XYZ file of C-alpha atoms in Angstrom:
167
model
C -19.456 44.163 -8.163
C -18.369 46.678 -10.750
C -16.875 49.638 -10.305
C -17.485 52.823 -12.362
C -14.346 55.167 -12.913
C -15.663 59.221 -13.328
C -14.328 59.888 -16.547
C -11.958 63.278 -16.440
C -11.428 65.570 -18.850
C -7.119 66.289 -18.940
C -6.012 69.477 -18.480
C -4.323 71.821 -20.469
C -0.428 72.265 -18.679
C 0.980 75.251 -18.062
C 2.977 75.106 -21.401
C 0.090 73.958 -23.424
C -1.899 77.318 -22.238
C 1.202 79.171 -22.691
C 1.558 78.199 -25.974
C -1.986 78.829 -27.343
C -1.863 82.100 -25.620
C 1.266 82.519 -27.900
C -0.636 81.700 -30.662
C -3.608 83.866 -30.421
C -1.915 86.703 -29.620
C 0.433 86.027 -32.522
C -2.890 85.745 -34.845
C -4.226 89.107 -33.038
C -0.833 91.045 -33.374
C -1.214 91.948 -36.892
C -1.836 88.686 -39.084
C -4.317 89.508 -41.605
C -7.359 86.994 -42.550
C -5.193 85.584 -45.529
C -2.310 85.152 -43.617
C -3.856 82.856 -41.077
C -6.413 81.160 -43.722
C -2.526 80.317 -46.026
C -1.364 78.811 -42.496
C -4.462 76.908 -42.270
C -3.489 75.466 -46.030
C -0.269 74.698 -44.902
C -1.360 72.730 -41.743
C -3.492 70.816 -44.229
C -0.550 69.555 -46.305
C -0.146 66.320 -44.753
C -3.685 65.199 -44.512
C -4.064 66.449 -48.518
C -1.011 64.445 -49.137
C -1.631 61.234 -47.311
C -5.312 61.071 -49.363
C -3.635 61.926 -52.650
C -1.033 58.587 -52.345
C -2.820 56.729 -49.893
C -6.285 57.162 -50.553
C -6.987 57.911 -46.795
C -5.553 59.738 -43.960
C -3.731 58.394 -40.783
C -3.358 59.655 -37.025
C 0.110 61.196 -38.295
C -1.243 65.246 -38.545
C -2.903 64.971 -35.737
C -1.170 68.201 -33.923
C -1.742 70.012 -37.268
C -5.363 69.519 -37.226
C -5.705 70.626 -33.539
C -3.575 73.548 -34.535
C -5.837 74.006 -37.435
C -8.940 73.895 -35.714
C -7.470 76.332 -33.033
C -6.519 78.851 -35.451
C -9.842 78.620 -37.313
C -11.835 78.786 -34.076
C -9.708 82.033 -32.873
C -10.524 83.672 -36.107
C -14.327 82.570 -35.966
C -14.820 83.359 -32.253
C -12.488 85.991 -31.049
C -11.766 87.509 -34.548
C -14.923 87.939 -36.113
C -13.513 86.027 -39.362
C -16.394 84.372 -40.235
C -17.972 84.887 -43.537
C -21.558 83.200 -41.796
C -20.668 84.467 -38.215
C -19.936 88.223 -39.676
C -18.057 90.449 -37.016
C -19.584 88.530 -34.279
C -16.944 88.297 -31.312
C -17.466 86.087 -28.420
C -15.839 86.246 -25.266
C -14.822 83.459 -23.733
C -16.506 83.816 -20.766
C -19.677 84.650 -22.632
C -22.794 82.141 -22.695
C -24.400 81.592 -26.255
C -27.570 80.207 -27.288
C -26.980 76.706 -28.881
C -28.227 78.286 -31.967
C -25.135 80.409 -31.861
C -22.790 77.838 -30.950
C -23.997 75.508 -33.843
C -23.726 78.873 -36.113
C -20.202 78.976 -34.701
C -19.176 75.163 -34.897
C -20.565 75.190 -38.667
C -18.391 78.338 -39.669
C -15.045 76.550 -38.410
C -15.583 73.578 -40.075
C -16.294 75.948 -43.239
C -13.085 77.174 -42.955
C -11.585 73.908 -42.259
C -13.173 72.770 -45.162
C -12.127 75.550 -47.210
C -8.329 75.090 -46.043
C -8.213 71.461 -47.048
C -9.579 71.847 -50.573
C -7.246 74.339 -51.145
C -4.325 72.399 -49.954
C -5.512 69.116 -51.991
C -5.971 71.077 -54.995
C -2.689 73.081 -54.527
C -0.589 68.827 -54.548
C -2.788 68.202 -57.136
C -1.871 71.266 -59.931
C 1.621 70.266 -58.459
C 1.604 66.621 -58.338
C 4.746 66.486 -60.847
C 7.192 68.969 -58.247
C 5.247 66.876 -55.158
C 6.840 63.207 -56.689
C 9.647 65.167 -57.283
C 10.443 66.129 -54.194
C 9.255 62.585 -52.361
C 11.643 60.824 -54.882
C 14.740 63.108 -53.715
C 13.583 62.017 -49.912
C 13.620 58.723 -50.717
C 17.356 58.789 -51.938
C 18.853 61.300 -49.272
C 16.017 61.272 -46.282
C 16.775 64.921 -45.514
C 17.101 68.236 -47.625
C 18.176 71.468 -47.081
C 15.894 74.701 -48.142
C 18.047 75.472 -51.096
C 17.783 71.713 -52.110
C 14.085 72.153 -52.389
C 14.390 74.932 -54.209
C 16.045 73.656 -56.917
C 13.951 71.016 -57.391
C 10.965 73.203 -57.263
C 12.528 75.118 -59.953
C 13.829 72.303 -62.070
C 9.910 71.088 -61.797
C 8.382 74.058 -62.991
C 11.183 74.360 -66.015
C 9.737 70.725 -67.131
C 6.247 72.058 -66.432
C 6.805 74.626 -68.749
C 8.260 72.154 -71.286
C 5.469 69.845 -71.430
C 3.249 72.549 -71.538
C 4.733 74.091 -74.116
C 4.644 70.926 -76.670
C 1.186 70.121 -76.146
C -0.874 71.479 -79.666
């Protein structure tokens, strides 16, 4: 005799739906599209990062994705951000055609898509400051804003150096 167990979606808690309330209202309340398409960029960092050492990603972004694919969704669905999608805004509550939905579903991962070339590229023009700044981790495991700054900076000075004695 075997039993079968109903499988149950989870639901969201109260501070899960309190925070992505936050969150889209913060991306309605005056964030422009390349404000939240730059924190989509960011949120791709880590993925972009682990690829470029490691040749592969790992479960470690996990949250950023979701937060990524939130905030591209919002500005697909509710925004009307979508280069494919147009001005198209859909409720919520609304019922679209699968037609839409797929049109939908394809635009985020456009954006998605467009967010993590953009980050990979970005480590990549900037792989010198990027080892930089893992080798100071390695040696002190923590650093302060100002820290990075002045390794950012001291990068960019020996960008400009090699740059500068190529023919």
């Amino acid at each position: 005799l075997t039993m079968s167990v109903p499988q149950v979606e989870a639901e969201e808690t109260a501070e899960e739906t309190k925070a992505r309330f936050e969150q889209e209202e913060d991306m309605q309340m005056g964030s422009s599209q390349t404000e939240l398409l730059n924190r989509l960029v960011m949120l791709f960092g880590g993925v972009a990062a682990e690829e470029m050492i490691f040749g592969e990603g790992s479960t470690g972004p996990s949250n950023d994705l979701e937060q990524a694919t939130r905030i591209a969704r919002v500005m697909v669905e509710r925004l009307g951000m979508g280069k494919d999608t147009g001005w198209q805004v859909v409720d919520k509550s609304a019922v679209v055609s699968d037609i839409t939905a797929r049109e939908i579903d394809l635009e985020v991962r456009r954006v998605l898509q467009e967010a993590h070339d953009k980050a990979s590229k970005l480590l990549s023009d900037n792989r010198s400051t990027f080892d930089a700044l893992v080798a100071a981790l390695l040696e002190k495991e923590t650093l302060t804003g100002d820290q990075i700054k002045e390794i950012v900076a001291e990068s960019a000075k020996e960008s400009v150096k090699v740059t500068e004695r190529k023919p």
